[in-house]
Amino acid sequence: MQLRRRSFGSAAREYDAHRPSYPDTAIDWALAPLGSPGGRVLDLAAGTGKLTASLVRRPGAEVVAVEPDEQMLAVLRERLPEVRALAGSAESIPLPDASVDAVLVGQAFHWFDPARAGDELARVLRPGGVLAGLWNYEDDSEAWVAGLVQVTSLDRRVPGVSQGGRRPRAMLEHESFDEGGRQEFTHSRRLTAESLVATLGTHSWALISSPEEREEVFARVRGYLAGRPELGEEFDMPLRTVTVRMLRR
């Protein structure tokens, strides 16, 4: 788990180039309990700033980013120099008590230690504040996408680690938080076979697999897409963003 959690820095620039961003509709819903677009928002486990970049566009928002990986943090600071970006983790957040109105976590909450992170999140969030996790997934309600997911996952060998990024129903159980709902939001990305393979190459299973194991999966993906000529050289990949929200008591 720790190996997989810490694997992303080795591909920080590729991650920034190829991972999808998050739709504004999902961010709007996550922050709706605050009642205004402004406020102080923490992007926790911010990576290279995929979610941070959307947050800084919100009128009146003061954004701070926290990320444990030095290589990911370096890319974030390079692409968003106006953002206060700090080294830290969910289990040790470098901010004062009750100092933020909201904490958003993009594609990372499943890597946290729930007990330690819950205490830290309760500490830095003001009463009435929002905690929300966002996860992007391929929309496998489309038949061809379901086939692609099956091909990508078939016989994938990542010894000694479990699958990450499960579709969440809740984030944590903690006396300081109440459930605030769950919603899904659809969007899409324009891709080619090679840009899809590049995106898959930034996933943790790929980063800790051997080159041979990665290439076996990538070859199956290219073959699958070549067998779907109706998609064309470029195609829209349908995505769903699952957003889970909790409220600080």
CSV table of C-alpha atoms in Angstrom, one decimal:
chain,number,residue,atom,x,y,z
A,1,MET,CA,0.0,0.0,0.0
A,2,GLN,CA,2.8,2.4,1.0
A,3,LEU,CA,4.7,1.6,-2.2
A,4,ARG,CA,1.7,2.2,-4.3
A,5,ARG,CA,0.8,5.4,-2.5
A,6,ARG,CA,4.3,6.9,-3.0
A,7,SER,CA,4.6,5.8,-6.7
A,8,PHE,CA,3.3,8.9,-8.4
A,9,GLY,CA,6.3,11.2,-8.0
A,10,SER,CA,8.3,9.2,-10.5
A,11,ALA,CA,5.8,10.2,-13.2
A,12,ALA,CA,4.8,13.7,-11.9
A,13,ARG,CA,5.0,15.5,-15.3
A,14,GLU,CA,3.2,12.7,-17.1
A,15,TYR,CA,0.6,12.7,-14.4
A,16,ASP,CA,0.1,16.4,-14.9
A,17,ALA,CA,-0.1,16.1,-18.7
A,18,HIS,CA,-2.4,13.1,-18.9
A,19,ARG,CA,-4.7,12.8,-15.9
A,20,PRO,CA,-8.2,14.4,-16.2
A,21,SER,CA,-9.3,17.4,-14.3
A,22,TYR,CA,-12.6,17.6,-12.4
A,23,PRO,CA,-15.9,19.2,-13.6
A,24,ASP,CA,-17.0,22.5,-12.1
A,25,THR,CA,-20.4,21.0,-11.4
A,26,ALA,CA,-18.8,18.5,-9.0
A,27,ILE,CA,-16.8,21.2,-7.3
A,28,ASP,CA,-19.9,23.4,-7.0
A,29,TRP,CA,-21.9,20.6,-5.4
A,30,ALA,CA,-19.0,19.8,-3.0
A,31,LEU,CA,-18.8,23.4,-1.8
A,32,ALA,CA,-22.5,24.2,-1.9
A,33,PRO,CA,-23.0,24.0,1.9
A,34,LEU,CA,-20.7,27.0,2.4
A,35,GLY,CA,-23.3,29.2,0.7
A,36,SER,CA,-20.8,31.3,-1.4
A,37,PRO,CA,-18.0,30.6,-3.9
A,38,GLY,CA,-15.4,32.2,-1.7
A,39,GLY,CA,-13.7,31.0,1.5
A,40,ARG,CA,-10.5,29.4,2.3
A,41,VAL,CA,-10.1,26.0,0.6
A,42,LEU,CA,-7.5,23.4,1.2
A,43,ASP,CA,-6.6,21.0,-1.7
A,44,LEU,CA,-5.2,18.1,0.3
A,45,ALA,CA,-3.0,15.5,-1.4
A,46,ALA,CA,-3.0,18.0,-4.3
A,47,GLY,CA,-0.6,16.2,-6.5
A,48,THR,CA,0.4,18.4,-9.4
A,49,GLY,CA,-2.6,20.7,-9.0
A,50,LYS,CA,-5.2,19.2,-11.2
A,51,LEU,CA,-8.0,20.1,-8.7
A,52,THR,CA,-6.1,23.2,-7.4
A,53,ALA,CA,-6.2,24.8,-10.9
A,54,SER,CA,-10.0,24.6,-10.9
A,55,LEU,CA,-10.3,25.9,-7.3
A,56,VAL,CA,-8.2,29.1,-8.0
A,57,ARG,CA,-10.6,30.1,-10.7
A,58,ARG,CA,-13.5,30.4,-8.2
A,59,PRO,CA,-14.3,34.0,-7.4
A,60,GLY,CA,-13.1,35.0,-3.9
A,61,ALA,CA,-11.6,31.6,-3.1
A,62,GLU,CA,-8.3,31.6,-1.1
A,63,VAL,CA,-6.6,28.3,-2.0
A,64,VAL,CA,-3.8,26.5,-0.2
A,65,ALA,CA,-2.4,23.1,-1.4
A,66,VAL,CA,-0.7,20.4,0.6
A,67,GLU,CA,1.1,17.5,-1.0
A,68,PRO,CA,3.5,14.9,0.5
A,69,ASP,CA,5.5,14.0,-2.6
A,70,GLU,CA,8.3,16.5,-3.4
A,71,GLN,CA,8.3,15.8,-7.2
A,72,MET,CA,4.5,16.3,-7.5
A,73,LEU,CA,4.8,19.4,-5.3
A,74,ALA,CA,7.5,20.8,-7.5
A,75,VAL,CA,5.3,20.6,-10.6
A,76,LEU,CA,2.3,22.1,-8.8
A,77,ARG,CA,4.5,25.1,-7.7
A,78,GLU,CA,5.8,25.5,-11.2
A,79,ARG,CA,2.4,25.5,-12.9
A,80,LEU,CA,0.5,27.5,-10.2
A,81,PRO,CA,3.1,29.9,-8.6
A,82,GLU,CA,0.4,32.0,-7.1
A,83,VAL,CA,-0.9,29.2,-4.9
A,84,ARG,CA,0.5,28.7,-1.4
A,85,ALA,CA,1.8,25.1,-1.7
A,86,LEU,CA,3.1,23.3,1.3
A,87,ALA,CA,4.7,19.9,2.0
A,88,GLY,CA,2.5,17.8,4.3
A,89,SER,CA,0.1,14.9,4.4
A,90,ALA,CA,-3.4,14.1,5.5
A,91,GLU,CA,-2.0,12.7,8.7
A,92,SER,CA,0.0,15.8,9.4
A,93,ILE,CA,-1.5,18.9,7.9
A,94,PRO,CA,0.8,22.0,8.2
A,95,LEU,CA,-2.1,24.5,9.0
A,96,PRO,CA,-3.5,26.0,12.2
A,97,ASP,CA,-6.7,24.8,14.0
A,98,ALA,CA,-10.0,25.8,12.4
A,99,SER,CA,-8.2,27.6,9.6
A,100,VAL,CA,-10.1,26.5,6.5
A,101,ASP,CA,-13.7,26.5,5.4
A,102,ALA,CA,-13.4,23.4,3.1
A,103,VAL,CA,-11.0,20.5,2.4
A,104,LEU,CA,-11.2,18.9,-1.1
A,105,VAL,CA,-9.3,15.7,-2.0
A,106,GLY,CA,-9.0,14.7,-5.6
A,107,GLN,CA,-8.3,11.0,-6.4
A,108,ALA,CA,-6.5,10.4,-3.1
A,109,PHE,CA,-8.7,9.8,-0.1
A,110,HIS,CA,-8.4,6.0,-0.4
A,111,TRP,CA,-4.6,6.4,0.4
A,112,PHE,CA,-5.2,8.0,3.8
A,113,ASP,CA,-4.9,6.5,7.2
A,114,PRO,CA,-8.6,7.1,8.2
A,115,ALA,CA,-8.1,7.5,11.9
A,116,ARG,CA,-5.1,9.8,11.8
A,117,ALA,CA,-6.5,11.8,8.8
A,118,GLY,CA,-9.9,12.1,10.5
A,119,ASP,CA,-8.4,13.8,13.5
A,120,GLU,CA,-6.3,16.2,11.4
A,121,LEU,CA,-9.2,17.1,9.2
A,122,ALA,CA,-11.4,17.8,12.2
A,123,ARG,CA,-8.6,20.0,13.6
A,124,VAL,CA,-8.1,22.2,10.6
A,125,LEU,CA,-11.7,22.6,9.5
A,126,ARG,CA,-13.9,25.2,11.1
A,127,PRO,CA,-17.3,24.1,12.5
A,128,GLY,CA,-19.7,23.9,9.6
A,129,GLY,CA,-16.9,23.4,7.1
A,130,VAL,CA,-17.0,20.9,4.2
A,131,LEU,CA,-14.9,17.8,3.5
A,132,ALA,CA,-15.3,16.3,0.1
A,133,GLY,CA,-13.5,13.6,-1.9
A,134,LEU,CA,-13.7,13.5,-5.7
A,135,TRP,CA,-12.8,10.4,-7.9
A,136,ASN,CA,-12.7,10.2,-11.7
A,137,TYR,CA,-13.7,6.9,-13.3
A,138,GLU,CA,-14.3,5.7,-16.8
A,139,ASP,CA,-18.1,5.6,-17.4
A,140,ASP,CA,-18.5,1.8,-17.9
A,141,SER,CA,-22.3,2.2,-18.4
A,142,GLU,CA,-21.1,2.6,-22.0
A,143,ALA,CA,-20.6,-0.9,-23.5
A,144,TRP,CA,-17.4,-0.2,-25.2
A,145,VAL,CA,-15.9,1.4,-22.1
A,146,ALA,CA,-16.9,-1.6,-20.0
A,147,GLY,CA,-15.1,-3.8,-22.5
A,148,LEU,CA,-12.0,-1.5,-22.3
A,149,VAL,CA,-12.0,-1.7,-18.5
A,150,GLN,CA,-12.2,-5.5,-18.6
A,151,VAL,CA,-9.3,-5.7,-21.1
A,152,THR,CA,-7.2,-3.3,-19.0
A,153,SER,CA,-7.8,-5.2,-15.8
A,154,LEU,CA,-7.4,-8.7,-17.2
A,155,ASP,CA,-4.7,-10.8,-15.5
A,156,ARG,CA,-3.1,-7.6,-14.2
A,157,ARG,CA,-0.2,-8.7,-12.0
A,158,VAL,CA,0.8,-6.2,-9.2
A,159,PRO,CA,2.3,-8.6,-6.6
A,160,GLY,CA,1.7,-7.8,-3.0
A,161,VAL,CA,-0.7,-4.9,-3.3
A,162,SER,CA,-4.5,-4.5,-3.5
A,163,GLN,CA,-6.4,-2.6,-6.0
A,164,GLY,CA,-6.7,1.1,-5.2
A,165,GLY,CA,-9.3,3.8,-6.0
A,166,ARG,CA,-12.5,1.8,-5.2
A,167,ARG,CA,-15.7,3.6,-5.8
A,168,PRO,CA,-16.5,5.0,-2.4
A,169,ARG,CA,-19.8,5.1,-0.5
A,170,ALA,CA,-18.4,7.0,2.4
A,171,MET,CA,-15.0,8.4,3.4
A,172,LEU,CA,-14.6,8.0,7.1
A,173,GLU,CA,-16.4,7.5,10.4
A,174,HIS,CA,-15.4,10.2,12.9
A,175,GLU,CA,-17.3,11.9,15.7
A,176,SER,CA,-16.6,15.3,14.3
A,177,PHE,CA,-18.3,14.7,10.9
A,178,ASP,CA,-21.7,14.1,9.5
A,179,GLU,CA,-22.5,12.6,6.1
A,180,GLY,CA,-23.3,15.2,3.5
A,181,GLY,CA,-24.3,13.1,0.5
A,182,ARG,CA,-22.9,11.6,-2.6
A,183,GLN,CA,-23.4,12.6,-6.2
A,184,GLU,CA,-22.0,11.6,-9.6
A,185,PHE,CA,-21.2,14.0,-12.5
A,186,THR,CA,-20.6,13.1,-16.1
A,187,HIS,CA,-18.0,14.6,-18.4
A,188,SER,CA,-15.6,13.4,-21.1
A,189,ARG,CA,-12.1,13.7,-22.5
A,190,ARG,CA,-10.9,13.7,-26.1
A,191,LEU,CA,-8.3,11.0,-26.4
A,192,THR,CA,-6.4,8.8,-28.9
A,193,ALA,CA,-5.1,5.3,-28.3
A,194,GLU,CA,-1.7,6.6,-27.3
A,195,SER,CA,-3.0,9.3,-25.0
A,196,LEU,CA,-5.1,6.7,-23.3
A,197,VAL,CA,-2.1,4.5,-22.8
A,198,ALA,CA,-0.2,7.5,-21.5
A,199,THR,CA,-2.9,8.1,-18.9
A,200,LEU,CA,-2.9,4.4,-17.9
A,201,GLY,CA,0.8,4.7,-17.4
A,202,THR,CA,0.3,7.2,-14.6
A,203,HIS,CA,-1.9,4.8,-12.6
A,204,SER,CA,-0.3,3.3,-9.5
A,205,TRP,CA,-0.6,-0.3,-10.8
A,206,ALA,CA,1.4,0.6,-13.9
A,207,LEU,CA,4.1,2.6,-12.0
A,208,ILE,CA,5.0,-0.3,-9.7
A,209,SER,CA,4.6,-3.0,-12.4
A,210,SER,CA,7.6,-4.3,-14.5
A,211,PRO,CA,8.0,-2.8,-18.0
A,212,GLU,CA,6.9,-6.2,-19.4
A,213,GLU,CA,3.7,-6.3,-17.3
A,214,ARG,CA,2.8,-2.7,-18.3
A,215,GLU,CA,3.5,-3.4,-22.0
A,216,GLU,CA,1.3,-6.5,-21.9
A,217,VAL,CA,-1.6,-4.4,-20.7
A,218,PHE,CA,-0.9,-1.6,-23.1
A,219,ALA,CA,-0.8,-3.9,-26.0
A,220,ARG,CA,-4.2,-5.3,-25.1
A,221,VAL,CA,-5.6,-1.8,-24.9
A,222,ARG,CA,-4.2,-0.9,-28.3
A,223,GLY,CA,-5.6,-4.1,-29.8
A,224,TYR,CA,-9.0,-3.5,-28.3
A,225,LEU,CA,-9.2,0.0,-29.7
A,226,ALA,CA,-8.0,-1.1,-33.1
A,227,GLY,CA,-10.9,-3.6,-33.1
A,228,ARG,CA,-13.4,-0.7,-32.6
A,229,PRO,CA,-13.0,1.3,-35.8
A,230,GLU,CA,-16.2,3.2,-35.1
A,231,LEU,CA,-14.4,5.1,-32.4
A,232,GLY,CA,-12.0,6.7,-34.9
A,233,GLU,CA,-8.4,7.8,-34.3
A,234,GLU,CA,-9.8,10.3,-31.7
A,235,PHE,CA,-12.7,9.5,-29.4
A,236,ASP,CA,-14.5,10.9,-26.5
A,237,MET,CA,-13.9,9.0,-23.3
A,238,PRO,CA,-17.0,9.3,-21.1
A,239,LEU,CA,-16.1,9.8,-17.4
A,240,ARG,CA,-18.0,10.0,-14.1
A,241,THR,CA,-16.8,12.0,-11.1
A,242,VAL,CA,-18.0,10.5,-7.9
A,243,THR,CA,-18.2,13.1,-5.2
A,244,VAL,CA,-18.7,12.3,-1.5
A,245,ARG,CA,-19.3,15.1,1.0
A,246,MET,CA,-19.1,15.3,4.8
A,247,LEU,CA,-19.8,18.2,7.1
A,248,ARG,CA,-17.8,19.3,10.1
A,249,ARG,CA,-20.0,19.4,13.2
